[in-house]
Coordinates of C-alpha atoms in Angstrom, one line a residue:
Chain A
M1 CA 49.3 15.8 -18.1
K2 CA 49.3 15.6 -14.3
I3 CA 46.9 18.5 -14.0
K4 CA 44.4 17.1 -16.7
F5 CA 44.2 13.8 -14.6
I6 CA 43.5 15.7 -11.4
I7 CA 40.7 17.5 -13.2
I8 CA 39.3 14.5 -14.7
I9 CA 39.3 12.7 -11.2
T10 CA 37.7 15.7 -9.6
Y11 CA 34.9 15.8 -12.1
I12 CA 34.2 12.2 -11.7
L13 CA 34.0 12.5 -8.1
I14 CA 31.8 15.6 -8.0
E15 CA 29.5 13.9 -10.6
A16 CA 29.2 10.8 -8.5
S17 CA 28.4 12.7 -5.6
A18 CA 25.9 14.8 -7.3
N19 CA 24.2 11.7 -8.6
S20 CA 24.2 10.1 -5.2
S21 CA 22.9 13.2 -3.7
G22 CA 20.1 13.4 -6.4
S23 CA 19.1 9.8 -5.8
R24 CA 18.9 10.4 -2.1
T25 CA 16.6 13.6 -2.6
K26 CA 14.5 11.5 -5.1
L27 CA 14.1 8.8 -2.6
L28 CA 13.2 11.4 0.0
D29 CA 10.5 12.8 -2.0
I30 CA 8.9 9.4 -2.6
Y31 CA 9.1 8.6 1.1
Q32 CA 7.5 12.0 1.9
N33 CA 4.6 11.1 -0.4
L34 CA 3.9 7.9 1.4
R35 CA 1.7 7.7 4.3
C36 CA 2.7 5.6 7.1
L37 CA -0.3 3.3 7.7
V38 CA 0.4 2.4 11.3
C39 CA 1.5 5.8 12.5
Q40 CA -0.8 8.9 13.1
G41 CA -0.4 11.7 10.6
Q42 CA 3.3 10.7 9.7
S43 CA 4.7 10.0 6.4
I44 CA 7.3 7.2 5.7
A45 CA 10.0 9.7 5.7
D46 CA 9.1 10.8 9.2
S47 CA 8.5 7.4 10.8
N48 CA 10.9 4.8 12.1
S49 CA 8.1 2.2 12.7
D50 CA 8.6 -1.4 11.5
F51 CA 6.2 -0.8 8.6
A52 CA 7.9 2.5 7.3
T53 CA 11.3 0.7 7.6
T54 CA 10.2 -2.0 5.5
I55 CA 8.5 0.3 2.8
K56 CA 11.9 2.2 2.6
L57 CA 13.6 -0.9 1.7
V58 CA 11.1 -2.0 -0.8
V59 CA 11.1 1.6 -2.4
Q60 CA 15.0 1.6 -2.4
D61 CA 15.2 -1.8 -4.1
Q62 CA 12.7 -0.9 -6.7
F63 CA 14.4 2.5 -7.2
N64 CA 17.8 0.6 -7.6
E65 CA 16.1 -1.7 -9.9
G66 CA 15.4 1.3 -12.2
K67 CA 11.6 1.8 -11.6
D68 CA 10.5 5.3 -11.7
E69 CA 8.3 7.0 -9.1
D70 CA 5.0 6.4 -10.7
E71 CA 5.7 2.6 -11.0
I72 CA 6.7 2.5 -7.4
Y73 CA 3.4 4.2 -6.4
K74 CA 1.5 2.0 -8.8
F75 CA 3.2 -1.2 -7.1
L76 CA 2.3 0.2 -3.5
T77 CA -1.2 1.3 -4.3
S78 CA -1.9 -2.1 -5.8
K79 CA -1.0 -3.6 -2.3
Y80 CA -2.4 -0.9 -0.1
G81 CA -5.0 1.2 -2.0
E82 CA -4.6 4.8 -3.0
W83 CA -4.6 5.5 0.9
I84 CA -0.9 5.1 1.1
V85 CA 0.0 8.0 -1.1
Y86 CA -0.7 11.6 -0.1
K87 CA -0.9 13.0 -3.5
P88 CA -3.9 11.1 -5.1
I89 CA -3.5 9.6 -8.4
F90 CA -5.9 11.2 -11.1
N91 CA -9.0 8.9 -11.6
K92 CA -12.6 9.2 -12.3
N93 CA -13.4 9.5 -8.5
N94 CA -11.3 12.5 -7.9
F95 CA -11.1 14.3 -11.4
L96 CA -13.3 17.2 -9.8
L97 CA -10.4 17.5 -7.3
W98 CA -7.7 17.9 -10.0
T99 CA -9.9 19.9 -12.4
L100 CA -12.0 22.2 -10.4
P101 CA -9.3 24.7 -9.3
Y102 CA -8.4 25.3 -12.9
A103 CA -11.9 25.5 -14.0
V104 CA -12.7 28.1 -11.2
L105 CA -9.4 30.0 -12.3
I106 CA -10.6 30.0 -15.9
F107 CA -14.1 31.2 -15.0
G108 CA -12.8 33.8 -12.7
A109 CA -10.6 35.3 -15.4
F110 CA -13.7 35.1 -17.9
I111 CA -15.8 37.2 -15.2
I112 CA -12.9 39.7 -14.7
F113 CA -12.5 40.1 -18.4
L114 CA -16.4 40.6 -18.8
L115 CA -16.3 43.3 -16.0
I116 CA -13.3 45.1 -17.5
R117 CA -15.2 45.2 -20.9
K118 CA -18.4 46.3 -19.4
T119 CA -16.4 49.1 -17.5
K120 CA -14.6 50.2 -20.7
H121 CA -17.9 50.3 -22.6
N122 CA -19.6 52.4 -20.0
K123 CA -16.7 54.8 -20.0
V124 CA -16.9 55.2 -23.9
N125 CA -20.6 55.8 -23.6
Chain B
M1 CA -37.8 39.8 -15.0
K2 CA -34.0 40.2 -14.8
I3 CA -32.2 37.2 -13.6
N4 CA -29.4 37.9 -11.2
I5 CA -26.5 35.6 -12.5
S6 CA -24.3 36.2 -9.4
K7 CA -27.1 35.0 -7.1
I8 CA -27.7 31.8 -9.2
I9 CA -23.8 31.2 -9.2
I10 CA -23.7 31.5 -5.5
F11 CA -26.8 29.3 -4.9
S12 CA -25.4 26.6 -7.2
F13 CA -22.1 26.7 -5.4
V14 CA -23.9 26.3 -2.0
I15 CA -26.0 23.5 -3.4
F16 CA -22.9 21.9 -4.9
C17 CA -21.0 22.1 -1.5
L18 CA -23.9 20.6 0.5
F19 CA -24.1 17.8 -1.9
V20 CA -20.3 17.0 -1.7
F21 CA -20.5 17.3 2.2
Q22 CA -23.5 15.0 2.3
K23 CA -21.7 12.4 0.0
G24 CA -18.5 12.7 2.1
L25 CA -20.3 11.9 5.3
K26 CA -21.5 8.6 3.8
I27 CA -18.0 7.5 2.8
D28 CA -16.5 4.7 5.0
N29 CA -13.2 6.0 6.3
S30 CA -12.0 3.0 8.2
Y31 CA -8.8 1.7 6.4
D32 CA -7.9 -2.0 5.8
T33 CA -6.6 -3.8 2.8
K34 CA -9.6 -6.2 2.3
S35 CA -9.9 -4.5 -1.2
L36 CA -7.4 -6.9 -2.2
I37 CA -9.8 -9.8 -2.2
G38 CA -10.5 -10.9 -5.8
N39 CA -6.8 -10.0 -6.8
K40 CA -4.2 -12.3 -7.7
I41 CA -1.2 -12.6 -5.4
S42 CA 2.1 -11.3 -6.9
K43 CA 5.1 -13.5 -7.6
F44 CA 7.3 -14.3 -4.5
Q45 CA 9.9 -16.6 -3.4
L46 CA 10.0 -17.7 0.1
S47 CA 13.0 -19.5 1.8
E48 CA 12.4 -22.3 4.4
I49 CA 13.2 -21.2 8.0
N50 CA 15.5 -24.3 8.6
I51 CA 16.6 -25.4 5.2
H52 CA 18.4 -22.5 3.5
D53 CA 18.2 -23.6 -0.1
L54 CA 14.6 -24.8 0.1
Y55 CA 12.1 -22.4 -1.5
I56 CA 8.5 -22.1 -2.3
S57 CA 6.9 -19.7 -4.9
E58 CA 3.4 -18.7 -6.1
E59 CA 3.7 -21.7 -8.7
D60 CA 3.7 -24.2 -5.7
L61 CA 0.6 -22.9 -4.5
K62 CA -1.4 -23.7 -7.6
K63 CA -1.2 -27.4 -6.6
N64 CA -3.4 -26.6 -3.4
K65 CA -7.0 -26.3 -3.7
F66 CA -6.8 -23.7 -0.9
T67 CA -3.7 -22.0 0.7
L68 CA -3.9 -20.1 4.0
I69 CA -0.8 -17.8 4.2
N70 CA -0.3 -16.8 7.8
F71 CA 2.1 -14.1 8.9
F72 CA 3.3 -14.7 12.6
A73 CA 6.2 -13.9 14.9
S74 CA 7.3 -15.4 18.3
W75 CA 7.3 -11.9 19.8
C76 CA 3.6 -11.3 18.8
A77 CA 1.1 -11.9 21.4
P78 CA -2.0 -12.1 19.3
C79 CA -0.2 -14.8 17.1
R80 CA 0.0 -16.8 20.1
A81 CA -3.7 -16.4 20.9
E82 CA -4.7 -17.4 17.2
H83 CA -2.2 -20.4 17.0
K84 CA -4.7 -23.0 18.5
Y85 CA -7.1 -22.2 15.6
L86 CA -4.4 -22.7 12.9
V87 CA -3.3 -26.1 14.7
K88 CA -7.1 -27.0 14.7
L89 CA -7.6 -26.1 11.0
S90 CA -4.6 -28.2 10.0
S91 CA -5.5 -31.2 12.0
E92 CA -9.2 -31.2 11.0
N93 CA -9.3 -30.1 7.4
N94 CA -7.3 -31.5 4.4
E95 CA -8.8 -29.0 1.9
I96 CA -6.4 -26.2 2.8
K97 CA -2.6 -26.1 3.2
I98 CA -1.2 -23.6 5.6
I99 CA 2.0 -21.5 4.8
G100 CA 3.5 -19.8 7.9
I101 CA 5.7 -16.9 7.2
N102 CA 8.0 -15.9 10.1
F103 CA 8.0 -12.2 10.1
K104 CA 11.1 -10.2 11.4
D105 CA 11.8 -12.8 13.9
K106 CA 14.9 -14.8 15.4
K107 CA 15.0 -18.4 14.1
D108 CA 15.5 -20.0 17.4
N109 CA 12.6 -18.1 18.9
A110 CA 10.4 -19.1 15.9
I111 CA 11.3 -22.7 16.3
N112 CA 10.7 -22.7 20.0
F113 CA 7.3 -20.9 19.3
L114 CA 6.2 -23.8 17.2
K115 CA 7.7 -26.4 19.4
E116 CA 5.7 -25.1 22.3
L117 CA 2.4 -24.4 20.4
G118 CA 2.5 -27.0 17.8
N119 CA 3.4 -26.6 14.1
P120 CA 0.2 -26.4 11.9
Y121 CA 2.3 -25.1 8.9
N122 CA 2.8 -27.4 5.7
F123 CA 5.9 -24.8 5.1
V124 CA 7.5 -22.2 7.3
G125 CA 9.3 -19.5 5.4
K126 CA 11.2 -16.5 6.9
D127 CA 10.8 -13.0 6.1
L128 CA 13.6 -11.3 7.9
D129 CA 13.3 -7.8 6.6
G130 CA 9.7 -7.9 6.1
K131 CA 9.8 -7.3 2.2
I132 CA 7.7 -10.3 1.6
S133 CA 5.0 -9.0 3.7
I134 CA 4.7 -5.9 1.4
V135 CA 4.0 -8.2 -1.6
F136 CA 1.1 -9.5 0.3
G137 CA -0.2 -6.1 1.4
V138 CA 0.5 -6.8 5.1
Y139 CA 0.8 -3.9 7.5
G140 CA 0.7 -5.6 10.7
I141 CA 0.6 -9.1 12.2
P142 CA -0.9 -11.4 12.6
E143 CA -2.5 -11.4 9.3
S144 CA -3.8 -14.4 7.1
I145 CA -4.7 -14.6 3.5
I146 CA -6.6 -17.4 1.8
V147 CA -6.0 -18.1 -1.9
N148 CA -7.4 -20.6 -4.3
S149 CA -5.6 -22.7 -6.8
D150 CA -5.9 -19.7 -9.2
L151 CA -3.8 -17.6 -6.8
T152 CA -6.8 -15.4 -6.4
I153 CA -7.3 -13.9 -2.9
I154 CA -10.6 -15.1 -1.4
K155 CA -10.2 -14.0 2.0
K156 CA -8.1 -11.7 4.1
I157 CA -7.9 -11.9 7.9
I158 CA -6.4 -8.7 9.4
G159 CA -5.5 -9.4 13.1
P160 CA -5.8 -12.7 15.1
I161 CA -8.2 -15.7 13.9
D162 CA -10.8 -16.3 16.6
Q163 CA -13.6 -18.8 16.6
I164 CA -15.9 -16.4 14.4
Q165 CA -13.1 -16.2 11.9
Y166 CA -12.3 -19.8 12.2
N167 CA -15.9 -20.7 11.2
E168 CA -15.9 -18.1 8.3
I169 CA -12.7 -19.9 7.1
L170 CA -14.5 -23.2 7.0
S171 CA -17.4 -21.8 5.3
T172 CA -15.0 -20.1 2.7
I173 CA -13.4 -23.3 1.7
Q174 CA -16.4 -25.5 1.5

């Protein structure tokens, strides 16, 4: 009975610690994707400026309210524009940025396929 | 005539790169939050600097034809420089109400600042941790936002108000 109790308590503590560590990692991920607008080349995670400190507080609040990463980015981009996020959000202005690498990859694979087929065809002949 | 496909592809790629490069050169890279003009302000609740349980919210701003929301602090030198224009605006114009938001400041310092330079504000609120400034898209002070009775942002002044900005404010609210 005593051993069971200790196991349950240990499990709860490990779970709580893992959750807390997971939340911290998630928050850090969000900070790293946010640009410090008043610093040069620093993310919110790297900066201790007044602006970065305030943004961290706001992100923490929204995270604790249960908002997900996209909702937090949406709120901040509505206030500061898309410049505040390092990873741009997919829209009509940047669709090439997102789709071109995949298009080039598919096109490259198609060219390789054609070349291999041509080589095989030549060998047979 | 045999068309060399690879040459056409390379040529098209070079033309595409030049086109993107040329477009990119024309894009204005200077950053500000003036794109918020035309948007409505978000919900907020602001506590008065002296009276703890006195609040205003966006609903109160609907009663005013125009409201200028000014972020200031006693430790901010440009705020000191712009303050005379806010005092002038409040004394010479009844069309606009001015809300001061004291940003990350000590209460006593803010009160002394207003005693020394005059109080142009119809309401002075406190933003001790700066969270309210984020709701308004502020990233440095001083910053001023003019909203109409629909709560639409009609002007945003980033940095201190000077004579030119003052004249612009007057023409905006007329």
